[in-house]
Coordinates of C-alpha atoms and ligand atoms in Angstrom, one line a residue:
M1 CA 0.8 -18.6 -19.4
S2 CA 4.0 -18.3 -18.0
W3 CA 4.8 -17.9 -14.5
N4 CA 6.2 -14.6 -14.1
P5 CA 7.8 -13.9 -10.4
F6 CA 6.5 -9.9 -11.0
R7 CA 2.8 -9.9 -11.0
R8 CA 1.2 -8.5 -8.1
R9 CA 0.6 -10.7 -5.6
A10 CA -0.1 -10.5 -1.4
A11 CA 3.5 -9.8 0.3
Q12 CA 5.4 -12.5 1.8
P13 CA 6.7 -12.2 5.6
P14 CA 10.3 -12.2 5.6
S15 CA 11.7 -15.8 6.2
E16 CA 11.9 -16.5 9.7
G17 CA 15.5 -17.5 11.4
T18 CA 17.9 -15.4 8.8
Q19 CA 20.9 -14.3 10.1
D20 CA 22.4 -11.0 9.4
P21 CA 23.6 -7.7 10.9
A22 CA 20.6 -6.0 10.6
S23 CA 17.8 -8.5 12.2
A24 CA 19.7 -10.4 14.8
D25 CA 18.2 -9.0 17.5
V26 CA 14.9 -8.0 15.9
P27 CA 11.4 -9.6 14.6
A28 CA 11.6 -9.4 11.2
T29 CA 7.9 -9.7 11.1
A30 CA 7.2 -6.9 13.7
P31 CA 4.3 -4.3 12.5
D32 CA 4.3 -1.2 11.2
T33 CA 5.7 0.7 13.7
D34 CA 3.7 4.1 15.1
Y35 CA 5.2 7.0 15.5
G36 CA 3.8 7.5 19.5
E37 CA 6.3 4.5 20.0
A38 CA 9.0 5.3 17.8
L39 CA 9.1 9.4 19.2
A40 CA 10.0 7.8 22.6
P41 CA 13.4 8.9 23.2
T42 CA 12.6 12.4 21.6
R43 CA 9.8 12.9 23.7
G44 CA 11.1 12.0 26.9
G45 CA 14.2 13.7 26.1
L46 CA 14.6 17.2 24.5
F47 CA 11.3 17.9 23.3
G48 CA 10.0 16.9 26.9
A49 CA 12.4 19.4 27.9
I50 CA 10.7 21.8 25.6
R51 CA 7.1 20.6 26.5
Q52 CA 7.7 21.0 30.5
L53 CA 9.0 24.9 29.6
F54 CA 5.6 25.8 28.4
H55 CA 4.1 23.7 30.8
D56 CA 5.8 25.5 34.0
S57 CA 6.3 29.2 32.4
R58 CA 3.3 31.5 33.3
R59 CA 4.6 34.6 31.1
L60 CA 6.3 34.7 28.0
D61 CA 8.9 36.6 29.2
A62 CA 12.9 37.5 27.9
E63 CA 14.1 34.4 30.0
F64 CA 11.0 32.1 28.3
W65 CA 12.3 32.8 25.0
E66 CA 16.1 32.6 25.0
E67 CA 15.2 29.1 27.2
L68 CA 13.0 28.0 24.2
E69 CA 15.9 28.9 21.8
E70 CA 18.5 26.6 23.5
L71 CA 16.6 24.0 23.5
L72 CA 15.2 24.0 20.0
I73 CA 18.9 24.0 19.4
A74 CA 20.0 21.5 21.5
S75 CA 17.2 19.5 19.8
D76 CA 19.4 19.5 16.4
V77 CA 16.8 22.2 15.2
G78 CA 19.8 24.3 13.9
A79 CA 20.4 27.8 14.5
M80 CA 18.8 29.1 11.5
T81 CA 15.8 27.1 11.9
T82 CA 15.2 28.2 15.8
A83 CA 16.1 31.7 14.8
R84 CA 13.2 31.6 12.5
L85 CA 11.1 29.6 14.1
T86 CA 11.0 32.2 17.2
E87 CA 10.9 34.8 15.5
T88 CA 7.7 33.4 13.6
L89 CA 6.2 32.5 17.0
Q90 CA 7.2 35.6 18.5
R91 CA 5.0 37.7 15.6
T92 CA 1.8 35.0 16.4
V93 CA 1.8 35.8 19.9
R94 CA 1.9 39.3 19.8
D95 CA -0.4 39.4 16.6
Q96 CA -2.6 36.9 18.0
G97 CA -2.7 38.7 21.5
I98 CA -1.2 35.5 23.5
T99 CA -0.4 35.8 26.9
D100 CA -0.5 32.4 28.2
A101 CA 2.2 29.3 27.8
G102 CA -0.3 27.0 26.7
P103 CA -2.0 28.6 24.0
A104 CA 1.9 29.4 22.7
E105 CA 2.2 25.8 22.8
D106 CA -0.6 25.4 20.5
A107 CA 0.7 28.0 18.0
L108 CA 4.3 26.6 18.0
K109 CA 2.9 23.2 16.9
A110 CA 1.1 24.7 14.1
Q111 CA 3.7 26.7 13.3
L112 CA 6.1 23.5 12.9
V113 CA 3.0 21.3 10.9
Q114 CA 2.9 24.5 8.7
Q115 CA 6.6 24.8 7.7
L116 CA 6.6 20.5 7.7
V117 CA 3.7 20.8 5.0
S118 CA 5.2 23.8 3.0
S119 CA 8.4 21.9 1.8
G120 CA 6.5 19.8 -0.4
D121 CA 4.4 16.5 -1.0
A122 CA 5.8 14.0 1.8
A123 CA 3.8 11.0 -0.8
L124 CA 5.6 9.2 -3.1
A125 CA 5.3 10.7 -6.9
L126 CA 5.0 7.6 -9.1
P127 CA 3.9 6.5 -11.9
P128 CA 0.6 4.5 -10.9
D129 CA 0.4 2.4 -14.0
D130 CA 3.8 2.1 -15.5
L131 CA 7.5 1.1 -14.0
A132 CA 8.6 3.3 -11.3
V133 CA 12.1 4.2 -10.5
I134 CA 13.6 5.2 -7.3
L135 CA 16.8 6.3 -6.9
V136 CA 18.4 6.1 -3.2
V137 CA 21.5 8.2 -2.3
G138 CA 23.5 8.9 0.8
V139 CA 26.9 8.2 2.7
N140 CA 27.7 4.8 3.9
G141 CA 26.3 4.1 7.4
V142 CA 23.2 6.0 7.2
G143 CA 20.4 3.0 6.8
K144 CA 20.6 3.4 2.8
T145 CA 20.5 -0.6 2.6
T146 CA 18.5 -1.2 5.3
T147 CA 16.2 1.4 4.0
I148 CA 15.7 0.0 0.8
A149 CA 15.1 -3.0 1.8
K150 CA 12.0 -1.5 4.0
L151 CA 11.1 0.6 1.0
A152 CA 10.8 -2.1 -1.2
T153 CA 8.5 -4.1 1.6
W154 CA 6.4 -1.3 2.3
L155 CA 5.7 -0.9 -1.7
Q156 CA 4.9 -4.5 -1.5
H157 CA 2.8 -4.2 1.3
H158 CA 0.9 -0.8 1.1
T159 CA 1.1 -0.8 -3.0
G160 CA 1.1 -4.2 -4.3
R161 CA 4.7 -3.3 -6.0
Q162 CA 7.0 -5.6 -6.4
C163 CA 10.7 -4.0 -6.8
L164 CA 13.7 -5.2 -8.2
L165 CA 16.6 -4.0 -6.6
A166 CA 19.8 -3.0 -8.4
A167 CA 23.2 -3.0 -7.0
G168 CA 24.8 0.2 -8.0
D169 CA 27.2 0.2 -5.0
T170 CA 30.0 -1.6 -7.0
F171 CA 32.7 0.4 -4.8
R172 CA 32.3 -2.2 -1.9
A173 CA 32.4 -5.7 -2.6
G174 CA 30.2 -6.1 0.9
A175 CA 27.6 -3.7 -0.1
I176 CA 26.3 -6.0 -3.4
D177 CA 26.7 -9.3 -0.6
Q178 CA 24.5 -7.3 1.8
L179 CA 21.4 -5.9 -1.1
K180 CA 21.2 -9.7 -2.1
I181 CA 20.5 -10.6 1.6
W182 CA 18.2 -8.6 1.7
G183 CA 16.6 -8.8 -1.8
E184 CA 16.3 -12.6 -0.5
R185 CA 14.4 -11.8 2.6
T186 CA 12.2 -9.6 0.7
D187 CA 11.7 -11.7 -1.4
C188 CA 13.1 -9.4 -4.4
Q189 CA 14.9 -10.1 -7.2
V190 CA 18.6 -8.1 -7.2
I191 CA 20.6 -7.1 -10.5
A192 CA 24.6 -7.3 -9.6
H193 CA 27.7 -7.0 -11.0
Q194 CA 31.0 -7.9 -10.1
A195 CA 32.6 -5.4 -7.5
G196 CA 34.2 -2.8 -9.2
A197 CA 31.8 -2.7 -12.3
D198 CA 30.6 0.3 -13.8
P199 CA 27.1 1.3 -12.1
G200 CA 25.7 2.7 -14.9
A201 CA 25.9 -0.8 -16.1
V202 CA 24.1 -2.3 -13.6
V203 CA 21.0 0.2 -13.9
F204 CA 20.9 -0.2 -17.3
D205 CA 20.4 -4.8 -16.9
A206 CA 18.2 -3.6 -14.2
L207 CA 16.0 -1.7 -16.3
A208 CA 16.3 -3.8 -19.3
A209 CA 15.2 -6.5 -16.7
A210 CA 12.7 -4.8 -15.1
R211 CA 10.7 -4.4 -18.8
S212 CA 11.8 -8.0 -19.5
R213 CA 10.3 -9.5 -16.9
G214 CA 7.1 -7.1 -16.0
A215 CA 8.4 -5.6 -12.9
D216 CA 6.8 -2.6 -11.0
C217 CA 9.5 -0.8 -9.5
V218 CA 13.5 -0.6 -9.2
I219 CA 15.0 0.8 -6.3
V220 CA 18.6 1.8 -6.8
D221 CA 21.4 1.4 -4.3
T222 CA 24.4 3.6 -5.2
A223 CA 27.8 4.3 -3.8
G224 CA 28.3 6.0 -0.2
R225 CA 31.9 6.9 -0.1
L226 CA 34.1 7.3 -3.1
H227 CA 37.9 8.9 -2.8
T228 CA 35.8 12.1 -2.8
K229 CA 33.1 14.3 -2.8
V230 CA 34.0 15.1 -6.6
N231 CA 33.9 11.6 -7.3
L232 CA 30.6 10.3 -5.7
M233 CA 28.7 13.0 -7.2
A234 CA 30.1 12.4 -10.5
E235 CA 29.1 8.8 -10.2
L236 CA 25.7 9.6 -8.9
G237 CA 25.3 12.0 -11.7
K238 CA 25.8 9.2 -14.4
V239 CA 23.9 7.2 -13.0
R240 CA 20.9 9.8 -12.8
R241 CA 21.6 10.1 -16.9
T242 CA 21.9 6.3 -17.2
I243 CA 17.9 6.0 -16.2
S244 CA 16.6 9.2 -17.8
R245 CA 18.1 8.0 -20.8
Q246 CA 16.6 4.8 -20.7
E247 CA 13.2 5.7 -18.9
T248 CA 11.3 8.7 -19.7
G249 CA 11.0 10.5 -17.0
A250 CA 13.0 8.3 -14.6
P251 CA 13.8 8.6 -12.0
H252 CA 10.5 9.3 -10.5
E253 CA 11.7 9.9 -6.9
T254 CA 15.7 10.7 -5.3
L255 CA 15.9 9.5 -1.7
L256 CA 18.5 10.8 -0.1
V257 CA 18.9 8.6 3.5
L258 CA 19.7 10.8 6.2
D259 CA 20.8 9.6 10.1
A260 CA 19.0 11.4 12.7
V261 CA 21.5 10.7 15.1
T262 CA 24.0 12.9 13.1
G263 CA 22.1 16.1 13.6
Q264 CA 23.5 18.9 12.2
N265 CA 26.1 17.1 10.2
A266 CA 23.3 15.2 8.6
I267 CA 22.4 18.9 7.0
L268 CA 25.8 19.4 5.8
Q269 CA 25.9 16.2 4.2
A270 CA 22.2 16.8 2.7
K271 CA 23.3 20.0 1.1
A272 CA 26.1 18.7 -1.3
F273 CA 23.7 15.7 -2.2
T274 CA 20.7 18.8 -3.0
E275 CA 23.2 20.6 -4.6
T276 CA 24.3 18.2 -7.0
I277 CA 21.9 15.6 -7.9
G278 CA 18.6 16.9 -7.7
V279 CA 17.0 15.1 -4.1
T280 CA 13.0 14.8 -4.1
G281 CA 12.6 13.9 -0.6
V282 CA 14.7 12.2 2.6
V283 CA 14.4 9.3 4.6
L284 CA 15.6 10.0 7.7
T285 CA 16.5 7.2 9.8
K286 CA 17.3 6.0 13.5
L287 CA 14.9 8.4 14.7
D288 CA 13.9 6.0 17.3
S289 CA 17.7 6.0 18.7
T290 CA 18.1 10.1 19.1
A291 CA 16.7 12.2 21.9
K292 CA 16.6 14.8 19.9
G293 CA 14.6 14.7 16.4
G294 CA 15.2 18.7 15.8
V295 CA 17.0 17.2 12.6
V296 CA 13.2 17.1 10.7
L297 CA 12.9 20.3 11.0
A298 CA 16.0 21.7 10.1
V299 CA 16.0 19.5 6.9
S300 CA 12.7 20.7 5.8
E301 CA 14.0 24.5 6.5
E302 CA 16.9 24.2 4.9
L303 CA 16.9 22.3 2.2
G304 CA 13.4 22.7 0.9
V305 CA 13.2 18.9 0.2
P306 CA 10.3 17.0 2.1
V307 CA 10.9 14.0 4.4
K308 CA 9.2 11.3 3.1
F309 CA 9.6 8.5 5.1
V310 CA 11.5 8.2 8.9
G311 CA 13.3 5.2 9.9
T312 CA 12.1 3.9 13.2
G313 CA 13.9 0.4 14.0
E314 CA 15.9 -1.6 12.3
H315 CA 13.3 -4.3 11.9
L316 CA 12.1 -4.3 8.0
H317 CA 8.8 -3.1 8.6
A318 CA 10.3 0.1 10.6
L319 CA 9.2 2.4 8.2
A320 CA 7.0 5.1 8.2
P321 CA 5.6 8.0 5.6
F322 CA 5.9 11.1 6.9
D323 CA 3.1 12.7 8.5
P324 CA 3.4 16.2 9.9
D325 CA 0.5 16.6 11.5
R326 CA 0.9 13.1 12.9
F327 CA 4.7 13.7 13.8
V328 CA 4.4 17.1 15.5
G329 CA 1.7 15.6 17.7
A330 CA 3.5 13.0 18.5
L331 CA 6.7 15.2 19.7
F332 CA 4.3 17.2 21.6
Q333 CA 1.9 14.3 23.5
R334 CA 1.9 14.3 27.0
D335 CA 2.6 10.3 28.1
Ligands
LIG401 P1 24.6 1.7 5.3 O1 26.0 1.3 4.9 O2 24.0 3.3 4.4 O3 23.5 0.9 3.6 O4 23.8 1.1 6.3 P2 23.4 -0.3 6.5 O5 21.6 -0.1 6.0 O6 24.1 -1.4 6.3 O7 22.5 0.4 7.9 C1 23.8 0.6 9.0 C2 23.3 0.0 10.6 O8 22.2 1.3 10.8 C3 22.3 -1.0 10.7 O9 23.4 -1.6 12.0 C4 21.3 -0.6 10.4 O10 20.2 -1.9 11.4 C5 21.3 0.7 11.0 N1 19.8 1.1 10.9 C6 19.1 1.5 9.5 N2 18.0 2.5 10.0 C7 17.3 2.2 11.0 C8 16.8 3.2 11.9 O11 16.0 3.2 11.4 N3 16.7 2.8 13.2 C9 17.8 1.9 13.9 N4 17.5 1.9 15.0 N5 18.9 1.7 12.8 C10 18.7 1.8 12.2

């Protein structure tokens, strides 16, 4: 039997000493990050102030509600989501006869978990025994390429799937080169054409290569900036159609990568993508770099799309599947 690079095998640790922009200062073999550690800035920042408010408040008076609203908005939860959260909490408190801040905090935590769960299943919906296709979209700079590498690594480690990467951002030569570097580091084959080539053709070749070589998964990178938003959405739509024509039921996931640091701006970006190309899940990156973190709640509430993964650092293993219970627990955890 000939050697097949895509047969399931144990994940290889990324090679040591590779210098690329995303790995210069961080160990590529760091273990999976837990939420508690990754959310330390958020916990010490604005959510710390929310915890403190519950801790210090004797009564749930007008001043308490006003301050809670202000802190939620400042945490990037967004005005609309904040209004809905506080209204629901006030109703729960009234209905259950809660007068102390402690039980009110527990009610808020339960409400947050409920809201995050109701936006959809956080697990990836991939065909168990067939080729999975994941389309990854998002504007430049949000961490899209890094996320593709992290996702390939995560899939390899946790599901045994060997991924092939498709360099569908043909708009920037740098994006193709960057994906090739990540391909080497993650032991994934990369299908790429020249800069300026038709991304549909890249995807076509990548899917054909995956089938002929017996790959388990194709992760498709896409452009993050064309001259206008209309051009970008038209191109993404075309890539999507190429995939569905070639593989029935694909793409199985269309993941939108958003940068948590950009807060409400991320929500605006997300609306453009969700309205036009049918996003199935969000990967929220750089959660380790913001003291806010409330954008997770705004994403689920305002977009109605589940957060599926969170980026918790620059290294290859800094990607955690999103778990509403653990996430809310970590936000409210007292150090
Ligand atoms: P792209 O233009 O969207 O493909 O973005 P890149 O993947 O090139 O990432 C842009 C920058 O964000 C790089 O410096 C990455 O190392 C960094 N980055 C990506 N994800 C994370 C994350 O979860 N946490 C942190 N702190 N940095 C990240």
